[in-house]
XYZ file of C-alpha atoms in Angstrom:
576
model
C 101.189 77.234 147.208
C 100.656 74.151 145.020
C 98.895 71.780 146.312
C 97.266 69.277 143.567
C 99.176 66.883 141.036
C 100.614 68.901 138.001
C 100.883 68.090 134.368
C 103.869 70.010 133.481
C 106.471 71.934 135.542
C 108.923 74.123 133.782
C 112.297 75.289 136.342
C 114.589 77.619 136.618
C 114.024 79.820 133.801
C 114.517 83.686 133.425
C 110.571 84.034 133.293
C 108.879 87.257 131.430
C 105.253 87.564 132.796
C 104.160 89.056 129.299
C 103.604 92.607 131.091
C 107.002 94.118 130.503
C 107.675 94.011 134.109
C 111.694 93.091 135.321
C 112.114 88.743 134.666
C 112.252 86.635 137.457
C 113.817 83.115 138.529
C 110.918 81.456 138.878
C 108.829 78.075 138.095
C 105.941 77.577 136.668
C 103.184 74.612 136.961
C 100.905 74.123 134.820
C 97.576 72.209 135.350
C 94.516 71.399 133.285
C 95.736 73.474 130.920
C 96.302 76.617 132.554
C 99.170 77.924 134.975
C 98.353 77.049 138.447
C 101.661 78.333 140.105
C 104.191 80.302 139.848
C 107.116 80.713 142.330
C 110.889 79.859 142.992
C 111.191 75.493 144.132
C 108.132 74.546 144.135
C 107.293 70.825 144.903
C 107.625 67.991 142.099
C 104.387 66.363 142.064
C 104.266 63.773 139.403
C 103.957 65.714 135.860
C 106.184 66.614 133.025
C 109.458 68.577 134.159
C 111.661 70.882 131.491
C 114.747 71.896 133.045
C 114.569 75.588 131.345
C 117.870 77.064 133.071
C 119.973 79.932 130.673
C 116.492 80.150 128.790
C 113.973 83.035 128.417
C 110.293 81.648 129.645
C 107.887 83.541 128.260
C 103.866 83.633 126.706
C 103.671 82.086 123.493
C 104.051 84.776 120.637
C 101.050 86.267 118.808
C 100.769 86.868 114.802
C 97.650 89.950 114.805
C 97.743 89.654 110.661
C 97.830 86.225 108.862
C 96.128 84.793 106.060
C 95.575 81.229 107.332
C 91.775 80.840 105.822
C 92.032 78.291 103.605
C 95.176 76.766 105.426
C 93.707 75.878 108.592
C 90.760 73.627 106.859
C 93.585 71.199 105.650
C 96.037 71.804 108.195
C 94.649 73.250 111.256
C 98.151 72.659 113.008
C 99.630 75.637 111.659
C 103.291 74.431 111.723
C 105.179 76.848 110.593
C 104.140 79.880 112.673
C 103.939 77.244 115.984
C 107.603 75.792 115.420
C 108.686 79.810 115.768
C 106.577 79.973 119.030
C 103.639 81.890 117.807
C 100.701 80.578 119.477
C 97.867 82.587 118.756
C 96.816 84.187 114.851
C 94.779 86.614 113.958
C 93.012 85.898 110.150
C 90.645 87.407 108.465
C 92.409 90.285 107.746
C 92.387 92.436 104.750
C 88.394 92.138 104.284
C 88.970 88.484 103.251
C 87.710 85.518 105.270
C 86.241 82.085 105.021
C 83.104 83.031 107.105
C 80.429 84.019 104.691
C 80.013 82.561 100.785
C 80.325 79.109 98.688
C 82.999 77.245 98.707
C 83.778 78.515 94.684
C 83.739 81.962 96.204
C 86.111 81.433 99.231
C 88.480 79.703 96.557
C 88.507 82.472 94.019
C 89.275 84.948 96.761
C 91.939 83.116 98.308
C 93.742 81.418 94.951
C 95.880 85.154 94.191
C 95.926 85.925 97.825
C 97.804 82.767 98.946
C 99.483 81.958 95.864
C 98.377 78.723 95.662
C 96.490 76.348 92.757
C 92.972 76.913 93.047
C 92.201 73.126 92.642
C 94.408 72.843 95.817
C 91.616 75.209 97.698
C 88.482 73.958 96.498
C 89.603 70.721 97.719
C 90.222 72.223 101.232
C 86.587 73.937 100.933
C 84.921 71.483 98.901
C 83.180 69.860 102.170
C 82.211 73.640 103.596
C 79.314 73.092 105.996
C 78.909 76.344 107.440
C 76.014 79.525 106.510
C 76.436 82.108 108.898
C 79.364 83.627 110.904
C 78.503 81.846 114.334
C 78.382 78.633 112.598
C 81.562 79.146 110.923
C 83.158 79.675 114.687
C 81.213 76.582 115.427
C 83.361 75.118 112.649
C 86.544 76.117 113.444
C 85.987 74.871 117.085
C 85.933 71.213 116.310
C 89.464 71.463 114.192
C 92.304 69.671 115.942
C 93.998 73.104 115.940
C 97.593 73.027 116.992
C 97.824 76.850 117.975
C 94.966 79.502 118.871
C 93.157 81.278 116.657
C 90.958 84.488 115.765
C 89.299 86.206 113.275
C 87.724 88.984 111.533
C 84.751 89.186 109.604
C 85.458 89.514 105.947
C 84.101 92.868 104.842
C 84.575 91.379 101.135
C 82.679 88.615 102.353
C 80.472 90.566 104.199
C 79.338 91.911 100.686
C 79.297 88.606 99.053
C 76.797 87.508 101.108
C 74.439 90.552 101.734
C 74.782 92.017 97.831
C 75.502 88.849 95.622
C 78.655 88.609 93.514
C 77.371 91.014 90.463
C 76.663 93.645 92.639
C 79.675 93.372 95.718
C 82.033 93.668 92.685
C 80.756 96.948 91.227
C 80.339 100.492 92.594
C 76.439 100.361 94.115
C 73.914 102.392 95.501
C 72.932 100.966 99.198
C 68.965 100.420 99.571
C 68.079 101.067 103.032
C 67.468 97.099 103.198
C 70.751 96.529 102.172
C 72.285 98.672 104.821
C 70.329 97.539 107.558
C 71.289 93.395 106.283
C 75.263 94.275 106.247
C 74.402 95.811 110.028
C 72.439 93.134 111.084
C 75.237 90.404 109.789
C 78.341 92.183 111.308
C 76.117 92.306 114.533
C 75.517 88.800 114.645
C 79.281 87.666 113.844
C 80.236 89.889 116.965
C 77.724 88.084 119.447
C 79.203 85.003 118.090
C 82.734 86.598 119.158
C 84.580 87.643 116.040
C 87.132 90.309 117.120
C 85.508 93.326 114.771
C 85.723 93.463 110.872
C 88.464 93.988 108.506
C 88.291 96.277 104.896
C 90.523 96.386 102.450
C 91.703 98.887 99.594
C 95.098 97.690 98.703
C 95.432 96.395 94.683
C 97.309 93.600 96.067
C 93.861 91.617 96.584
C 91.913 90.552 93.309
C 89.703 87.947 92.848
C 90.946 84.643 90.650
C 87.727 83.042 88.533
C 85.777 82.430 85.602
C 83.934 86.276 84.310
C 85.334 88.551 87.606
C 89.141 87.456 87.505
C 91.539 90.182 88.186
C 88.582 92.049 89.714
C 89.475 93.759 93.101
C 88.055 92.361 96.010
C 84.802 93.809 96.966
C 85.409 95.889 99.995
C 87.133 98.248 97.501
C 84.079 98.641 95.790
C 82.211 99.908 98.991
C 81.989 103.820 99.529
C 83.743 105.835 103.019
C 80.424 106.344 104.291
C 79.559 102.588 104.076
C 82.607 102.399 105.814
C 81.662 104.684 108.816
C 77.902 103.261 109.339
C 79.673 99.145 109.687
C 82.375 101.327 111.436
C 79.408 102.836 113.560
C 78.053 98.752 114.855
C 82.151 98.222 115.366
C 82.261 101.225 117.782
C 78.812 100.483 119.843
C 80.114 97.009 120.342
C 83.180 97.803 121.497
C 85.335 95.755 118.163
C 87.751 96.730 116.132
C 88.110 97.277 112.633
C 91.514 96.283 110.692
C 92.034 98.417 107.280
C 94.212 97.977 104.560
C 94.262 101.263 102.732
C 95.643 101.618 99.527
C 99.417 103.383 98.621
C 97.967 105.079 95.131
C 95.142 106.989 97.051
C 96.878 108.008 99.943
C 94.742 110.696 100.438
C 92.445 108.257 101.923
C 94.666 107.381 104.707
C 93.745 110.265 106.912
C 89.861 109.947 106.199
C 89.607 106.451 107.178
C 91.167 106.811 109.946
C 89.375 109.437 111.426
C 86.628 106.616 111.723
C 88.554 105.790 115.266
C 88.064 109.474 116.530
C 86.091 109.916 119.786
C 85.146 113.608 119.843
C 81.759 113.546 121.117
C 81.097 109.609 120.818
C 83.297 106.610 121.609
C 86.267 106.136 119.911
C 86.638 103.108 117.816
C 89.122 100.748 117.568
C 91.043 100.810 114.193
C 94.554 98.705 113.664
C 95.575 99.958 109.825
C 97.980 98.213 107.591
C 100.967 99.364 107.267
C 103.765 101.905 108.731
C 106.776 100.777 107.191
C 110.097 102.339 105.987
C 109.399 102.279 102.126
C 112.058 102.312 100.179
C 110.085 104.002 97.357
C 109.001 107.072 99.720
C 110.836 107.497 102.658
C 108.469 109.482 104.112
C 105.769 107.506 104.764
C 106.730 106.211 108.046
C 107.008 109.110 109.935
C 103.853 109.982 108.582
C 102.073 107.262 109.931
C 103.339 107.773 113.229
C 102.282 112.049 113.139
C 98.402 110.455 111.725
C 98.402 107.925 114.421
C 99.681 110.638 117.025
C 96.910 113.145 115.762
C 94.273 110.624 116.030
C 94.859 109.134 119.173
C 95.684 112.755 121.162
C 93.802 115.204 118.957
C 91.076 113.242 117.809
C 90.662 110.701 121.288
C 90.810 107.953 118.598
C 92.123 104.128 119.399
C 94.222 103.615 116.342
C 96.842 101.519 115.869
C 99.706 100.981 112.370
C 100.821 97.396 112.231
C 104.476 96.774 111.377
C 106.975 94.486 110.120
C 110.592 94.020 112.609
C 112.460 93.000 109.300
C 113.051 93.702 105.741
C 110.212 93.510 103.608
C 111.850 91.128 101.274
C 110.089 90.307 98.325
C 110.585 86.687 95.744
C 109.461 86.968 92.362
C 108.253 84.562 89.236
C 108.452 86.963 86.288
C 105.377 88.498 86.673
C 104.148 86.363 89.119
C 104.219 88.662 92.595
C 101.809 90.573 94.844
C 103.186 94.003 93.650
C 102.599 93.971 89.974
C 98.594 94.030 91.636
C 99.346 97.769 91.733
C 99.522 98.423 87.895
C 97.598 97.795 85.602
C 99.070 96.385 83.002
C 101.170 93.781 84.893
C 98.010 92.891 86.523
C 96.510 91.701 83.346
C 99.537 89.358 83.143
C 98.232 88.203 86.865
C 95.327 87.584 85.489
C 96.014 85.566 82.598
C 95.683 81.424 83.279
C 98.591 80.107 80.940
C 101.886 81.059 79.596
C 100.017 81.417 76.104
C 97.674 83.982 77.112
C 100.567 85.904 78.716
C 102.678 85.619 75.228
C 99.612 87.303 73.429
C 100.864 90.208 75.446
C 104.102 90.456 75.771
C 104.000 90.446 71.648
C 101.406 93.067 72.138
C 103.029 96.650 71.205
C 100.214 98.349 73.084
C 100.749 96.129 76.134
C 104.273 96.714 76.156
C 103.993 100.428 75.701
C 101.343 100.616 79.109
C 103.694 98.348 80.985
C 106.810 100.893 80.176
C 104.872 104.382 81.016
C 103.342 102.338 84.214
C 106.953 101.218 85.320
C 108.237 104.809 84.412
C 105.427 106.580 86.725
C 105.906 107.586 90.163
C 104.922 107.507 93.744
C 101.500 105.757 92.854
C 102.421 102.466 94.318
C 104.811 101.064 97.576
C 106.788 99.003 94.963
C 110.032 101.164 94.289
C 110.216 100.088 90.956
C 114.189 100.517 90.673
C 115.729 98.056 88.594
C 119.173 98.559 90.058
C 117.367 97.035 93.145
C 116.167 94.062 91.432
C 118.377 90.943 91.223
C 117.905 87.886 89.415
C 118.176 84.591 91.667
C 116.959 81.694 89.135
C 116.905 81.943 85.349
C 117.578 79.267 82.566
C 120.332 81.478 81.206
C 122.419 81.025 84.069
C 124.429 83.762 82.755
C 121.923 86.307 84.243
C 122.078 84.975 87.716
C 123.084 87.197 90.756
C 122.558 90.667 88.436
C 120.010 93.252 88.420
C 118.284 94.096 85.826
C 120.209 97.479 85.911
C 123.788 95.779 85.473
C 122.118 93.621 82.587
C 120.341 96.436 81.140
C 124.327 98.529 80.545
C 125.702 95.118 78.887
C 123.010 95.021 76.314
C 122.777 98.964 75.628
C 119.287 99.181 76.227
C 117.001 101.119 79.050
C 116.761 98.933 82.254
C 113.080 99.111 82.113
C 112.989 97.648 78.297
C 115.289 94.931 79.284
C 112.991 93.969 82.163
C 109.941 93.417 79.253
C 112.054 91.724 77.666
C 113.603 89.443 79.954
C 109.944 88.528 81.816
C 108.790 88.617 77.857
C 111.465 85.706 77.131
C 111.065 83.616 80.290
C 107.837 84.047 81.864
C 107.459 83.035 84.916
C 110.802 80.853 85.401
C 112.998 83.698 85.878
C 112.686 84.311 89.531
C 114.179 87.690 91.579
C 114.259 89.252 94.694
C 114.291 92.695 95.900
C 113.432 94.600 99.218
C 110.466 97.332 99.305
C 111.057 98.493 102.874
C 112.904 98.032 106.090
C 116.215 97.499 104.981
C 117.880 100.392 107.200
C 118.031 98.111 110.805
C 119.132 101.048 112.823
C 116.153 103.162 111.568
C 113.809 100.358 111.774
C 114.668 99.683 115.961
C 114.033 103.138 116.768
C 110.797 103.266 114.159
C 109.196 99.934 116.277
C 109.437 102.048 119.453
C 106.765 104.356 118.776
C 103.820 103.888 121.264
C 101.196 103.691 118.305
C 103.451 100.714 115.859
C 101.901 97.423 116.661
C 104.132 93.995 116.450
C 102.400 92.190 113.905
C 101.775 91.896 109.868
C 103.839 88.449 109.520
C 101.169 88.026 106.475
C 101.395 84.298 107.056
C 99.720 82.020 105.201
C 99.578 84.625 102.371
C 101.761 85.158 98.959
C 103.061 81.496 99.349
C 105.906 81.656 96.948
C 107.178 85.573 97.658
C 107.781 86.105 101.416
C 108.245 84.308 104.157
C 108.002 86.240 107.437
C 107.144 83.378 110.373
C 109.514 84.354 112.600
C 110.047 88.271 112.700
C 108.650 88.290 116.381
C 111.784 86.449 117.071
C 114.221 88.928 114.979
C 112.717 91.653 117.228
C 113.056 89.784 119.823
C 117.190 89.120 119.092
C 117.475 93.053 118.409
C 116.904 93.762 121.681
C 119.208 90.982 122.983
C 121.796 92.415 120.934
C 121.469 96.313 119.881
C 121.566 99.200 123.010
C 119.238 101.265 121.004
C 116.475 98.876 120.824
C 113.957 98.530 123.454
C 114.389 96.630 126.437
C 113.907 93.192 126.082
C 111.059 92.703 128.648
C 109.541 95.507 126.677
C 110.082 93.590 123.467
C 108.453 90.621 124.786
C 105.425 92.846 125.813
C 104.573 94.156 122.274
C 104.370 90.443 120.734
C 102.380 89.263 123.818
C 100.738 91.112 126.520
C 100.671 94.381 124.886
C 98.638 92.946 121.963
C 96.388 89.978 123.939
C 95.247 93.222 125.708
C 94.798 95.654 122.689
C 92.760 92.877 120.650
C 90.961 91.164 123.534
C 92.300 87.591 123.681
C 92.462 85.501 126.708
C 96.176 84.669 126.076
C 99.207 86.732 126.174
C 100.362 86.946 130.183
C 102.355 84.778 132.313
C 100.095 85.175 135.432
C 98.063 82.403 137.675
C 94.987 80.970 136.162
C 95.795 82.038 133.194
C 95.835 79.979 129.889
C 99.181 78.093 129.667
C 100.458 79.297 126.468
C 104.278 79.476 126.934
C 107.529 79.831 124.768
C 110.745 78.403 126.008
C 113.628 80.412 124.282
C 117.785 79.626 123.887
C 119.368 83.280 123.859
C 121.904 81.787 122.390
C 119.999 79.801 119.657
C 118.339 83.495 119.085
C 121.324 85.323 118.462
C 123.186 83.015 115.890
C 120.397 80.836 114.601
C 117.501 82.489 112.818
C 117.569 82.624 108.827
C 115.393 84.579 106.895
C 113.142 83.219 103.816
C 113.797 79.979 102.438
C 112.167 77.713 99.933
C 111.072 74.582 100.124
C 109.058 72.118 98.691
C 105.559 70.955 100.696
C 104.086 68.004 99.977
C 100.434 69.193 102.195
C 100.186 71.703 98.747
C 99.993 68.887 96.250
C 104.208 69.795 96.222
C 104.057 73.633 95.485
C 106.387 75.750 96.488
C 106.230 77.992 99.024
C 108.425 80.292 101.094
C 109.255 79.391 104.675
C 111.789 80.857 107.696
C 113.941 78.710 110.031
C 114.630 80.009 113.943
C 117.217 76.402 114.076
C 117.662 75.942 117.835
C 116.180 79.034 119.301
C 112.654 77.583 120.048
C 113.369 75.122 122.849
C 109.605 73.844 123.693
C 105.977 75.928 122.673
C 103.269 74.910 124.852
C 99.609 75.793 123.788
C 96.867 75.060 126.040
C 99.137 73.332 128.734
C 100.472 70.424 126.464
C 104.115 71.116 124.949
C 103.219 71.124 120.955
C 106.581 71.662 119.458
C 109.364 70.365 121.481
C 113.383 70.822 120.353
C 112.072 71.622 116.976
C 110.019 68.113 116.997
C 106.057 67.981 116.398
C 104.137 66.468 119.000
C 102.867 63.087 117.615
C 99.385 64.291 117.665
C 99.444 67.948 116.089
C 96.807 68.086 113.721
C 94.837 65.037 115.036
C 93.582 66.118 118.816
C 93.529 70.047 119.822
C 96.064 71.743 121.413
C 94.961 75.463 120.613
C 91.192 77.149 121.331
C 89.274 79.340 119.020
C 89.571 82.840 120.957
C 86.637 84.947 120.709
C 86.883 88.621 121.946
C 87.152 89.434 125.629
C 86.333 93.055 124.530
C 82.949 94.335 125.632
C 80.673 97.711 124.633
């Protein structure tokens, strides 16, 4: 019964407790930031009331794979995963994090990550005060942070700071010492409550800088048995370790993963990028879920494949994109720092004749790589607009891959085009999301600025399941981006419950159904006015309440997001 004064008091909405049980009619108070009732009229008693009737009341949303590093030193507020209800991240992901090395470092690890200038991040880093993973956390505590947050620790990082950047960024031989330092590190960022460690394999992470640019980052650099022995400290402390294997050795997939098995010791923890439908091999998927099945029942493993809920769709500038990281002659155009270093090859016949036979190969990367699935969206020859490559490729009588090197050849990076790599069968997709082992997660936010844009795909999962019979149920569909992963991960968030943290989303059905839009660009001042690539959920967010205080109300910042903190640094409930 509620007794004591409350600060907010949210009525008669269908609430979803976060555990996939049946919804209820019921209020909810909240006080001193936490929920300190829940039950059908209780008393007024001088807070805050939202009149939440025909909504959906549930815990806040939570994002288990962004890319926020570098964002959250200049804008801890987070807006644009908040204003679609998410109100907990997970970063550090992909073996990158801010945690460990100089500022100069962090910035040429981020710049082709985030797609962003690299003046723009050493400004954010440029007053880094931090040494060692605890005092990082002790960093990111005093932000005025507008949503919660986690993290990994950086395996690239990791590296960085135990090895030194001429020897992270090569193949090396481990000296005893150097083993026992990387142990000794990743043991001290888990007493200081980091949620485990992230690796990383894929190509689409390369470092941006003077002597190693275009260099991949160093965790793919490190051996499977250094792998095991960090995997080894993850397991006896009870973390978890997220891994981003890589498409052209897919061989590896399998070995990595047996790092979760628990035959004969205790299973660890592994949450692997990325089980999606590929349009380049439709195979994959099921796949994943038969490893993941294997692991977990054969093997007594803990392993998890995060997934997107909607179409991996994918913006372009020329050569300017995350997937021409997987070959390597489009990567040296990545790598290049002007338009006139980029001409030197595309006049290059040698170039031009790798970039063809790379295009031409198959089934080494997840980029399909078909032309006919490739449409142009901006181009000064307006002419070329709203085609693929294909169609233009017949008018001119020439092969669809020459017209391609010729077209990025003649326009650089100002001929912009879109395509989808996976997910674009929405029927397959509900039924591939209900697979026990497919986690809810992978918005990538904060990451490949100007190519994708997916804030809000809890939400499109969510609307699925209002709309489609064959998707889950939709207290089951609230579970998976809430409770299901709070639980999984080890964050005190995630459940509708008493005395729990008051991290709430207020939801229009109706606003969900007919009001979500997919990527969108727009211009943001905060990035010295770069573009990047945002979503839009228009009225389906009602109110988004992070630590008791309503952040995000109607679609409206609170007047102090960013300047006072509304969201916690969570450190892992998860124990040995």
């Amino acid at each position: 019964m509620m007794t004591a004064t409350t600060d907010l008091l949210i009525r008669h909405g269908t609430v979803h407790d976060g555990t996939g049980a049946p919804p209820r009619q019921v209020d909810i108070a909240i006080r001193d930031g936490r929920i300190s009732a829940i039950g059908t009229d209780l008393p007024a008693s001088g807070g805050r009331e939202i009149d939440a009737r025909g909504c959906l009341v549930m815990p806040g949303a939570i994002d288990i794979h962004t890319h926020y590093d570098a964002e959250v030193e200049a804008h801890p507020e987070l807006s644009e995963s908040l204003r679609h209800g998410v109100t907990s991240v997970i970063f550090g992901n992909c073996s990158l994090s801010a945690a460990l090395g100089d500022a100069e470092d962090i910035a040429d690890m981020f710049a082709r990550v985030e797609n962003l200038p690299r003046d723009v991040l050493m400004r954010w880093f440029r007053d880094k005060d931090w040494q060692t993973p605890a005092e990082y956390y002790a960093h990111l505590e005093k932000k005025p942070l507008g949503i919660n947050i986690a993290s990994f620790l950086g395996h690239s990082n990791l590296r960085l700071a135990v090895l030194g950047k001429q020897r992270c960024m090569a193949p090396t031989d481990l000296t005893w010492g150097d083993k026992s330092a990387l142990r000794t590190t990743l043991s001290e960022a888990l007493d200081a409550g980091y949620l485990g460690m992230s690796v990383d394999m894929l190509q689409w992470h390369r470092w941006k800088g003077f002597k190693y640019n275009g260099a991949s980052a160093p965790s793919h650099y490190a051996t499977m048995n250094e792998f095991r022995f960090l995997g080894d400290v993850l397991r006896h402390g009870g973390r978890i370790m997220q891994a981003t294997p890589d498409a052209g050795r897919r061989h590896l997939i399998p070995i990595l993963a047996m790092i979760s098995s628990g035959l004969g010791r205790k299973p660890m923890k592994l949450s692997m990028l990325t089980s999606l439908d590929f349009t380049a091999n439709r195979r994959l998927g099921p796949l994943t879920q038969r490893l993941a099945t294997i692991i977990n029942k054969l093997f007594r493993g803990d392993m998890r494949f995060q997934s997107l809920a909607v179409p991996f769709e994918l913006w372009s500038d020329g050569c300017n994109t995350p997937v021409f990281e997987e070959m390597h002659a489009s990567a040296c155009l990545m790598n290049a720092d002007t338009r006139a270093q980029r001409e030197a090859l595309y006049r290059d016949p040698d170039w031009r004749g790798q970039m063809r036979r790379e295009w031409l190969k198959k089934f080494n990367t997840s980029f399909h790589k078909d032309l006919s699935l490739m449409n142009v969206v901006a181009c000064p020859d307006g002419t070329l607009v709203n085609r693929t490559f294909a169609d233009i490729a017949r008018e001119r009588g020439t092969s669809a891959v020459d017209t391609f090197i010729d077209l990025i050849s003649e326009f650089d990076e100002s001929i912009r085009w879109h395509t989808v790599i996976a997910n674009d069968r929405p029927a397959y997709l509900r039924q591939h999301l209900k697979h026990p082992y497919i986690q809810l997660g992978f918005s990538d936010a904060g990451a490949h600025n100007r190519n994708m844009a997916f804030q809000n795909s809890h939400l499109w999962f969510l609307r699925d399941a209002l709309l489609h019979d064959d998707a889950m149920p939709l207290e089951k569909a609230i579970w998976r981006v809430t409770g299901e992963l709070a639980d999984w991960f080890g964050l005190d968030t995630g459940k509708l419950a008493e005395g729990k943290p008051a991290d709430v989303l207020v939801l229009d059905p109706d606003g969900l159904k007919n009001d979500l839009t997919g990527p969108l660009e727009t211009t943001d001042p905060r990035f010295d006015n770069a573009m990047r690539m945002v979503s839009g959920s228009g009225s389906a967010v009602r109110q988004v309440i992070v630590g008791g205080h309503v952040a995000m109300d109607q679609g409206q910042p609170h007047a102090d997001l960013g300047k006072r903190a509304f969201g916690r640094l969570l450190r892992s409930q998860l124990r040995a």
